[in-house]
GROMACS .gro file of C-alpha atoms in nm:
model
  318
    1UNK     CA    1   0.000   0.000   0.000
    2UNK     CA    2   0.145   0.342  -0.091
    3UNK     CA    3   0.115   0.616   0.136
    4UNK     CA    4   0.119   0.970   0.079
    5UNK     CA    5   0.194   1.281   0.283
    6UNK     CA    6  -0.095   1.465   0.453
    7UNK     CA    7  -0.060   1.776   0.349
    8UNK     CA    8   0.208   1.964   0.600
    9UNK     CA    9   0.083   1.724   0.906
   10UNK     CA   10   0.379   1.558   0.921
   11UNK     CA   11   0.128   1.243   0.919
   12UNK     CA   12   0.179   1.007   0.616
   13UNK     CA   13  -0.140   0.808   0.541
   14UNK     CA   14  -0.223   0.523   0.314
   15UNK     CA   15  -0.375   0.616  -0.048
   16UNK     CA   16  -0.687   0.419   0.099
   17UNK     CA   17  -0.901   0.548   0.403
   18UNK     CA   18  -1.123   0.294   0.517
   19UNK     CA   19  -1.448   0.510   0.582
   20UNK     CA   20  -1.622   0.372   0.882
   21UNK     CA   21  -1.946   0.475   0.825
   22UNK     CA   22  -2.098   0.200   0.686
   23UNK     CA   23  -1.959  -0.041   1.012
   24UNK     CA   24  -2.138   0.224   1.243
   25UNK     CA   25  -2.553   0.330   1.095
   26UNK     CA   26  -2.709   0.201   0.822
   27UNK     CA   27  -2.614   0.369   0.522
   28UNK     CA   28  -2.621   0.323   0.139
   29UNK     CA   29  -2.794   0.178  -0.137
   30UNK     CA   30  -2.984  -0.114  -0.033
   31UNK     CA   31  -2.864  -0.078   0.357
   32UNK     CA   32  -3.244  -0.036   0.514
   33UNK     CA   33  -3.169  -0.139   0.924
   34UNK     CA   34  -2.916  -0.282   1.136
   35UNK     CA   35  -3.007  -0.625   1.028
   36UNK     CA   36  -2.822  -0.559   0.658
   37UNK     CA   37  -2.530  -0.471   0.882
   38UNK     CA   38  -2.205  -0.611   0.989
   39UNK     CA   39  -2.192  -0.766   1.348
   40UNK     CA   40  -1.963  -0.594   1.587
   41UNK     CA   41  -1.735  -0.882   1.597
   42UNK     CA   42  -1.743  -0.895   1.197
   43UNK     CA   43  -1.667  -0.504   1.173
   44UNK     CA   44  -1.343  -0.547   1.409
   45UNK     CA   45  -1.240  -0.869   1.217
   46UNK     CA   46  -1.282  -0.633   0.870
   47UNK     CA   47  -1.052  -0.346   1.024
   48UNK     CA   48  -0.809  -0.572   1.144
   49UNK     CA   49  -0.760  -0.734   0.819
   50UNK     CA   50  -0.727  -0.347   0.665
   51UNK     CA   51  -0.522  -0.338   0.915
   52UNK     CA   52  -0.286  -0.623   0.824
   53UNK     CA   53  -0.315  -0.509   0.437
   54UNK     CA   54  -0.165  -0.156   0.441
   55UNK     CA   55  -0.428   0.052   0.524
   56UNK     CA   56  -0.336   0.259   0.857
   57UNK     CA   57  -0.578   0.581   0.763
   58UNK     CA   58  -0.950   0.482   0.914
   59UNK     CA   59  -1.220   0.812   0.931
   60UNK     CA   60  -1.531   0.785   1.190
   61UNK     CA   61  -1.730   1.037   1.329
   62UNK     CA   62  -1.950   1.148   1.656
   63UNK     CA   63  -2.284   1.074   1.434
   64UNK     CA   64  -2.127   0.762   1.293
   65UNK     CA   65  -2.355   0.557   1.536
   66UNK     CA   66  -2.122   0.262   1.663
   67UNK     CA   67  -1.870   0.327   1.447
   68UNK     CA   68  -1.667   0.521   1.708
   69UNK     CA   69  -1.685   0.274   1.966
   70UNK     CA   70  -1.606  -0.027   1.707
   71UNK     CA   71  -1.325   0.118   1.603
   72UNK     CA   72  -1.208   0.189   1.959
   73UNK     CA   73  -1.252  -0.222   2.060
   74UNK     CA   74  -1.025  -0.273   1.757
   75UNK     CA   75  -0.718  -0.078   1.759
   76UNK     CA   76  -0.714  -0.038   2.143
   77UNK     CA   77  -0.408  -0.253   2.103
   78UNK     CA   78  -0.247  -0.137   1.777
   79UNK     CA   79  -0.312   0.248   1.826
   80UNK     CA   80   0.051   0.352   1.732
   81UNK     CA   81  -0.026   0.147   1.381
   82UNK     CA   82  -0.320   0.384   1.300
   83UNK     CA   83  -0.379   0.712   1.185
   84UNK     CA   84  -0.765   0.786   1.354
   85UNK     CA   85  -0.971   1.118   1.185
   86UNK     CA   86  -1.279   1.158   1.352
   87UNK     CA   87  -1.562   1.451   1.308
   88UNK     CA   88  -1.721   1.653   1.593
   89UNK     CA   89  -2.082   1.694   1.606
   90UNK     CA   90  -2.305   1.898   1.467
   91UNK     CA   91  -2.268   2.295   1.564
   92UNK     CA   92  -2.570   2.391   1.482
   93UNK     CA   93  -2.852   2.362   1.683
   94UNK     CA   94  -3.206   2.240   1.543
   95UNK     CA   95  -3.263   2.632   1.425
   96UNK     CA   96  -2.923   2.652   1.228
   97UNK     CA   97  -2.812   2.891   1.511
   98UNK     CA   98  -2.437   2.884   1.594
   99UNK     CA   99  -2.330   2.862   1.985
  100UNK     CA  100  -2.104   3.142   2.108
  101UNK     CA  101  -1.850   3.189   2.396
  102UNK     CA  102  -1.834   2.925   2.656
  103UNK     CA  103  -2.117   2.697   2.506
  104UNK     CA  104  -1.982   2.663   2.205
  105UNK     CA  105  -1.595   2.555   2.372
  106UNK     CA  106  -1.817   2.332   2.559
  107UNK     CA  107  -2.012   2.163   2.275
  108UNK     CA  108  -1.661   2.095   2.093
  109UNK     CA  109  -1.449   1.994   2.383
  110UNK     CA  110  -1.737   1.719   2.484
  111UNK     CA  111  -1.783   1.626   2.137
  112UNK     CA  112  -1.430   1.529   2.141
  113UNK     CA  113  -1.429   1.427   2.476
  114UNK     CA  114  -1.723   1.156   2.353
  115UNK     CA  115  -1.462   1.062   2.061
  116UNK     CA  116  -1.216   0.963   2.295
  117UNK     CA  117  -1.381   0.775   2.542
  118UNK     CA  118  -1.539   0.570   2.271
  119UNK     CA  119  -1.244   0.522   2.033
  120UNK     CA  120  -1.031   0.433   2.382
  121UNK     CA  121  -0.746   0.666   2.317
  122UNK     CA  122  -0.640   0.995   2.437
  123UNK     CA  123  -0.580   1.155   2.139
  124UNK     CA  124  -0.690   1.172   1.742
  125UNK     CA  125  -0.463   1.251   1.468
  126UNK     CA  126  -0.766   1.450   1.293
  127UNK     CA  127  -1.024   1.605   1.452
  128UNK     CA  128  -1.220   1.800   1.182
  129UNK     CA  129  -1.596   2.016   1.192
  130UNK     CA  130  -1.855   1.874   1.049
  131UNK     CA  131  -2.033   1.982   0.746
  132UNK     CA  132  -1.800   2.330   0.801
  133UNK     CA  133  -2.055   2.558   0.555
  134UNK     CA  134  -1.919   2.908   0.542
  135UNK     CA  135  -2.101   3.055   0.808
  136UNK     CA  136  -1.908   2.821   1.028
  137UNK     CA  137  -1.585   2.880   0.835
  138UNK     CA  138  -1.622   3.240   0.846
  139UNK     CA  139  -1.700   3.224   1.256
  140UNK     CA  140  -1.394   3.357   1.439
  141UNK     CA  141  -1.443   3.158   1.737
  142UNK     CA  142  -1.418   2.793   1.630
  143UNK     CA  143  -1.073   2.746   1.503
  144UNK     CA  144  -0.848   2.881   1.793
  145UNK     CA  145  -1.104   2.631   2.007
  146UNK     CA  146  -0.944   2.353   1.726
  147UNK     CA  147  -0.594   2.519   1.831
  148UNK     CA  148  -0.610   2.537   2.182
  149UNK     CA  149  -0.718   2.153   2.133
  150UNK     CA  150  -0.383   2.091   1.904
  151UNK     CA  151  -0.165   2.266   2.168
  152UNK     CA  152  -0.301   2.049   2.422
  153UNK     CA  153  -0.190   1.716   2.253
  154UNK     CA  154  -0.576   1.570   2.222
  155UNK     CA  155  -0.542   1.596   1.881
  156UNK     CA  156  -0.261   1.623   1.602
  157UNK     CA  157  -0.436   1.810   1.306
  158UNK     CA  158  -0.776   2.036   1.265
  159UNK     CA  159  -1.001   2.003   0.983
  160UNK     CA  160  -1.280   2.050   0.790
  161UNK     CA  161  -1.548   1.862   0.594
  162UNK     CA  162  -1.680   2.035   0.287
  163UNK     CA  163  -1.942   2.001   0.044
  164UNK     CA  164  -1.906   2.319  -0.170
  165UNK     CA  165  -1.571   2.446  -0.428
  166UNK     CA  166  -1.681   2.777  -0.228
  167UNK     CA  167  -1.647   2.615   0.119
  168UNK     CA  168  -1.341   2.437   0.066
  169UNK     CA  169  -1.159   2.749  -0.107
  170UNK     CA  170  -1.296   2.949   0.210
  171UNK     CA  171  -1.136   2.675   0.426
  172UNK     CA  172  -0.786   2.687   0.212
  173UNK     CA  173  -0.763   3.058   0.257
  174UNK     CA  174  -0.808   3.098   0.641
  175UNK     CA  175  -0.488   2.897   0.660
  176UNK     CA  176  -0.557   2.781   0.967
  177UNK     CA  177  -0.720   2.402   0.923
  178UNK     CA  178  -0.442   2.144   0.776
  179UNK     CA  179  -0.666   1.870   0.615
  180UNK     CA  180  -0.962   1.892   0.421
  181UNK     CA  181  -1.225   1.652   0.347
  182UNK     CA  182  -1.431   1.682   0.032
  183UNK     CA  183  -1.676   1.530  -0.222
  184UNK     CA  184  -1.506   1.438  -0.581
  185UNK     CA  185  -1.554   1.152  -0.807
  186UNK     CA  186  -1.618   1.082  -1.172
  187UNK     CA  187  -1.879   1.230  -1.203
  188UNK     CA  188  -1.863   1.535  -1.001
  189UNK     CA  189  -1.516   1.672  -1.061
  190UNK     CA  190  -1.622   2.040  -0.970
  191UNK     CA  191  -1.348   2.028  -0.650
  192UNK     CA  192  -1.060   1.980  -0.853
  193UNK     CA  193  -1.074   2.340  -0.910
  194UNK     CA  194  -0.968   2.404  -0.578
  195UNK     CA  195  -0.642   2.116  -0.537
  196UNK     CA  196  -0.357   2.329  -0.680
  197UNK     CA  197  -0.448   2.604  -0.401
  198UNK     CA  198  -0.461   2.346  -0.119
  199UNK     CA  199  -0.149   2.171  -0.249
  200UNK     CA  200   0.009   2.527  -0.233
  201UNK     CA  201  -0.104   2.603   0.075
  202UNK     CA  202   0.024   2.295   0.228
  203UNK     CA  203  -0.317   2.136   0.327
  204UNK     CA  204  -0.395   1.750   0.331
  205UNK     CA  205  -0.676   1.689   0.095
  206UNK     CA  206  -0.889   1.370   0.181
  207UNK     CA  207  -1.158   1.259  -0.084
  208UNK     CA  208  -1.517   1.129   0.005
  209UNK     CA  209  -1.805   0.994  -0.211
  210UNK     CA  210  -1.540   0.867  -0.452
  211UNK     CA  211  -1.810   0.586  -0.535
  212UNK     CA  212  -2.116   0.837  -0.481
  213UNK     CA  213  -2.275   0.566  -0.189
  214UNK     CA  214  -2.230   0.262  -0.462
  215UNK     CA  215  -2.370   0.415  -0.787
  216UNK     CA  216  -2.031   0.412  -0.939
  217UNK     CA  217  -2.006   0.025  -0.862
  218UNK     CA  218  -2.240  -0.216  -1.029
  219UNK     CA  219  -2.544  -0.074  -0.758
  220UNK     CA  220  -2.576   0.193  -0.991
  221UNK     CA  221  -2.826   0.013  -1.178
  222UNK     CA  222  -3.215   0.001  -1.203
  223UNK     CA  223  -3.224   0.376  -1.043
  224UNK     CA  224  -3.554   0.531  -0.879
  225UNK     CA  225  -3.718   0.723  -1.191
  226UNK     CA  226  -3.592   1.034  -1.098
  227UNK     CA  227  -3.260   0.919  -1.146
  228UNK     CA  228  -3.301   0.791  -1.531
  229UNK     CA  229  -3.070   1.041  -1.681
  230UNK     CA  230  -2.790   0.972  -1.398
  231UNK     CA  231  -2.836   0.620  -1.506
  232UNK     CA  232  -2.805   0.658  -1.856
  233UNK     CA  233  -2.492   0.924  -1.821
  234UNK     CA  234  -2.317   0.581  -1.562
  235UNK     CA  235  -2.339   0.404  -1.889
  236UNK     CA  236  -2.141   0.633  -2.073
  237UNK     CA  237  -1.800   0.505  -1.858
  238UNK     CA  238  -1.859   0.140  -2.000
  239UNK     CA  239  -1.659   0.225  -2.289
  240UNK     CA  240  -1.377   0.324  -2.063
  241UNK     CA  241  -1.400   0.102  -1.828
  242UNK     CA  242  -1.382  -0.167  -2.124
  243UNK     CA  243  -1.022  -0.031  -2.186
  244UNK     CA  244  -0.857  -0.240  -1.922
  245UNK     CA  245  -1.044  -0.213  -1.608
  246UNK     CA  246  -1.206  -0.521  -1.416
  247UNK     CA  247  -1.543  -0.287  -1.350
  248UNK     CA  248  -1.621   0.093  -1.255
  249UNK     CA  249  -1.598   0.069  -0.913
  250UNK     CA  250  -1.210   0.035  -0.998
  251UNK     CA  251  -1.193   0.274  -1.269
  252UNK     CA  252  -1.352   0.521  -1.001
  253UNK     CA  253  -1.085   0.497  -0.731
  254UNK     CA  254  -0.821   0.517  -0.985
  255UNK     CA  255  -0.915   0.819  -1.118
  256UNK     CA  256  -0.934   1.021  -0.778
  257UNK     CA  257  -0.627   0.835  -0.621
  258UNK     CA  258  -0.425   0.988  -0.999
  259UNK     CA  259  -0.438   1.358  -0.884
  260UNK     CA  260  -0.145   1.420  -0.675
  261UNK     CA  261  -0.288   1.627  -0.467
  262UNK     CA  262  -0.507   1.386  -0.329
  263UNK     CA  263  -0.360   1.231  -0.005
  264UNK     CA  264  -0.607   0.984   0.100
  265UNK     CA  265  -0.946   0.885  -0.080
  266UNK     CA  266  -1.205   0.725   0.162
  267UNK     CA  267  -1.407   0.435   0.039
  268UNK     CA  268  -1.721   0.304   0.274
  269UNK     CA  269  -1.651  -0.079   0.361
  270UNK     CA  270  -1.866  -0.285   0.525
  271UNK     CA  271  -1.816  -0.637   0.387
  272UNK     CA  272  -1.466  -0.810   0.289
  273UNK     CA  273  -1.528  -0.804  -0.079
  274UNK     CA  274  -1.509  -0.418  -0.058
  275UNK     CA  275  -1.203  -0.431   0.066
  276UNK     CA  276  -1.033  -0.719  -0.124
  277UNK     CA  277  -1.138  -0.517  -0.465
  278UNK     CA  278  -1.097  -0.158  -0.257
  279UNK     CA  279  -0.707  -0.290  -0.192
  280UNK     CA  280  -0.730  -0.394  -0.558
  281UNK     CA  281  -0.792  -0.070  -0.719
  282UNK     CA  282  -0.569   0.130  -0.530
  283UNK     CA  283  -0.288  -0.105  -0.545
  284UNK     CA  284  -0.313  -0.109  -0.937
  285UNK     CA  285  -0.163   0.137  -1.180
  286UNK     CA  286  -0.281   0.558  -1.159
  287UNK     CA  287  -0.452   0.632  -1.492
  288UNK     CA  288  -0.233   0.749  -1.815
  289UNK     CA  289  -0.254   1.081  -1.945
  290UNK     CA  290  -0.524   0.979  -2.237
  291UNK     CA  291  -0.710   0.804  -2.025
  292UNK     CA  292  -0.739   1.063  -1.783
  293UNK     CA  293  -0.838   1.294  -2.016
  294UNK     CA  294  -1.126   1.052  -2.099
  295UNK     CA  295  -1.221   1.042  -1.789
  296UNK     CA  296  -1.251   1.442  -1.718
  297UNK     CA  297  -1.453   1.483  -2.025
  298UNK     CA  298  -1.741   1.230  -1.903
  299UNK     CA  299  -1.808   1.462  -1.584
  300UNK     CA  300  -2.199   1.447  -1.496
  301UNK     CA  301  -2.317   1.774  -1.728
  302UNK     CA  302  -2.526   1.863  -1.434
  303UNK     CA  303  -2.331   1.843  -1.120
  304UNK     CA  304  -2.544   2.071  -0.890
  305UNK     CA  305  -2.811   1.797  -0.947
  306UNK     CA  306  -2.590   1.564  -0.791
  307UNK     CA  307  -2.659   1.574  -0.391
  308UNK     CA  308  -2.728   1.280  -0.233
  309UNK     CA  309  -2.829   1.395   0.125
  310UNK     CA  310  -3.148   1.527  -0.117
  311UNK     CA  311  -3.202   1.212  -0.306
  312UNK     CA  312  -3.203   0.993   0.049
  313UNK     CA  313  -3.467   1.246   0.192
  314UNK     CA  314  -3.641   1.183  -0.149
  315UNK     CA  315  -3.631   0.792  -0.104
  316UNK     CA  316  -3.431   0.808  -0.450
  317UNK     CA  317  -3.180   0.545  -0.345
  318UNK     CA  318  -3.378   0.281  -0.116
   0.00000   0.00000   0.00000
C-alpha cells in the first residue's frame, strides 16, 4: 500500500481510508436497518484485516452511530499502527443557530471528549468540523477552540469537511485548518478546481463519495425514476471502463487516487469483498494521461443535481 503525505501534518497516510461509516448506521444503497449490517465482531475482524493489508488511515465520526466505539474495541491494542480522523458533532442547533463563547468551547471539547472515550485513546490525529458551511468557516471563534485543542496534545491536526468548491476554497484561505475533506468523483469533478491552491497552501486533501454511496459500482443500476438520466450518463463510462479495467468501481478509485494532490481517498466498507477489490484498485496502476483525459470529459453535465443527502430524503436510493 502506498502512502502519501498529509498535506504539512507531518502524518503520512495510506492512499486508501477505510471510511467507517458503513460499520457504524445504516447507510447506502440497499442498507435499510441494522439487520443488513455487519456484526460488531465482523466489523473489528474487517478493520483488522485493513489493518494487516496496508491501510493505517480509518475516518469515523461522533454521528457515525457505533462506528466510534467499534473502532475503539479494535485498535485499542495497535493504536501507534493507526492514523484515527474523527468529526465533531453537529454545531448547529435544530434552528441553524451557531453557539457562542463558553457553550460553544463546551459543545466541541465534549464532542471530542465523547470521541475519545469511545475510540479508547487519548488523542486523534484528525479532529475536523462537520459539514463546516461558510457561516461556520467564516465564525472567528471555532478554530483557535481547534488550536487550543492541538496545543493540548488531544489531537494532532484540525479540519474540515466540505461540500461546496466555495467552502473548501474558504477553508484553504483561512490557513488555519491542515486537512480537508471533500466530495469528488467521476462524475462530479467540480473540486478539482480548488487542489492546486490546497497543495500550495500545504493542506492534506482527503476525498469522500469517490463511489457516490455505490452508484459508481455495479449498484448503480435500475435507479428510482428520478434518477433515469444519472443512469443513462453511468453508462457512458462502459466504454472506458472496457479499456482495461475489471469494472467501474475500480476505474472510479483510480481516477481520484491519480491527482497528486489527493492524499487519502475514503471508500465506505462494510463487507470483505469491498475491501479485497478496494485494496485492488488502489494497489493497481494511476490512470495514463489519455485516459485521464477521458475520464474528465465524461463529468456528470449537471453536477449541482448531484446531492445525495437530497435524493435519500427523497427515497431516491432505497
Amino acid at each position: 500500500m502506498r502512502k502519501r503525505e498529509l498535506g504539512k501534518t507531518g502524518i503520512a497516510v495510506s492512499e486508501l481510508a477505510f471510511g467507517g461509516v458503513e460499520i457504524g448506521l445504516p447507510y447506502g444503497i440497499g442498507v435499510k436497518s441494522e439487520a443488513d449490517m455487519l456484526s460488531e465482531d465482523e466489523s473489528i475482524r474487517l478493520l483488522h484485516e485493513a489493518t494487516e493489508s496496508g491501510v493505517n488511515f480509518f475516518d469515523t465520526a461522533r454521528l457515525y452511530g457505533a462506528s466510534e466505539t467499534i473502532m475503539g474495541k479494535a485498535f485499542r491494542d495497535r493504536r501507534e499502527q493507526v492514523v484515527i480522523g474523527t468529526k465533531c458533532r453537529q454545531l448547529r442547533d435544530g434552528n441553524g443557530e451557531l453557539p457562542t463563547g463558553f457553550a460553544l468551547k463546551k459543545l466541541i471539547k465534549t464532542s471530542l471528549l465523547e470521541s475519545l472515550t469511545a475510540l479508547q485513546t487519548d488523542y486523534v490525529d484528525i479532529f475536523m468540523l462537520h459539514q463546516a458551511d461558510l457561516g461556520i468557516l467564516e465564525n472567528e471563534e471555532i478554530a483557535p477552540i481547534f488550536a487550543d485543542l492541538k496545543a493540548e496534545g488531544a489531537i494532532r491536526s484540525t479540519g474540515v469537511s466540505t461540500y461546496s468548491v466555495e467552502e473548501t476554497q474558504k477553508a484553504i484561505e483561512t490557513g488555519v485548518w491542515d486537512v480537508i475533506q471533500l466530495p469528488f468523483n467521476l462524475m462530479d469533478q467540480r473540486q478539482a478546481q480548488a487542489f492546486a491552491q490546497a497543495a500550495e497552501k500545504g493542506v492534506g486533501i482527503v476525498v469522500r463519495s469517490v463511489l457516490m454511496k455505490g452508484l459508481l459500482t455495479s449498484k448503480g443500476q435500475q435507479l428510482h425514476p428520478a434518477l433515469a438520466d444519472v443512469e443513462n450518463h453511468l453508462r457512458r463510462f462502459d466504454d472506458l471502463v472496457a479499456t482495461g479495467f475489471p469494472d467501474l468501481s475500480t476505474l472510479a478509485v483510480r481516477f481520484v487516487a491519480t491527482f497528486p494532490e489527493v492524499s487519502s481517498l475514503l471508500v465506505g466498507i462494510d463487507k470483505p469483498d469491498y475491501l479485497h477489490q478496494s485494496l485492488a484498485a488502489v494497489n493497481g496502476p494511476h490512470l495514463d494521461a489519455e485516459t485521464l483525459v477521458r475520464a474528465k470529459n465524461l463529468a456528470y453535465p449537471d453536477p449541482a443535481f448531484l446531492n445525495l443527502p437530497h435524493w435519500d430524503r427523497m427515497g431516491w436510493l432505497n
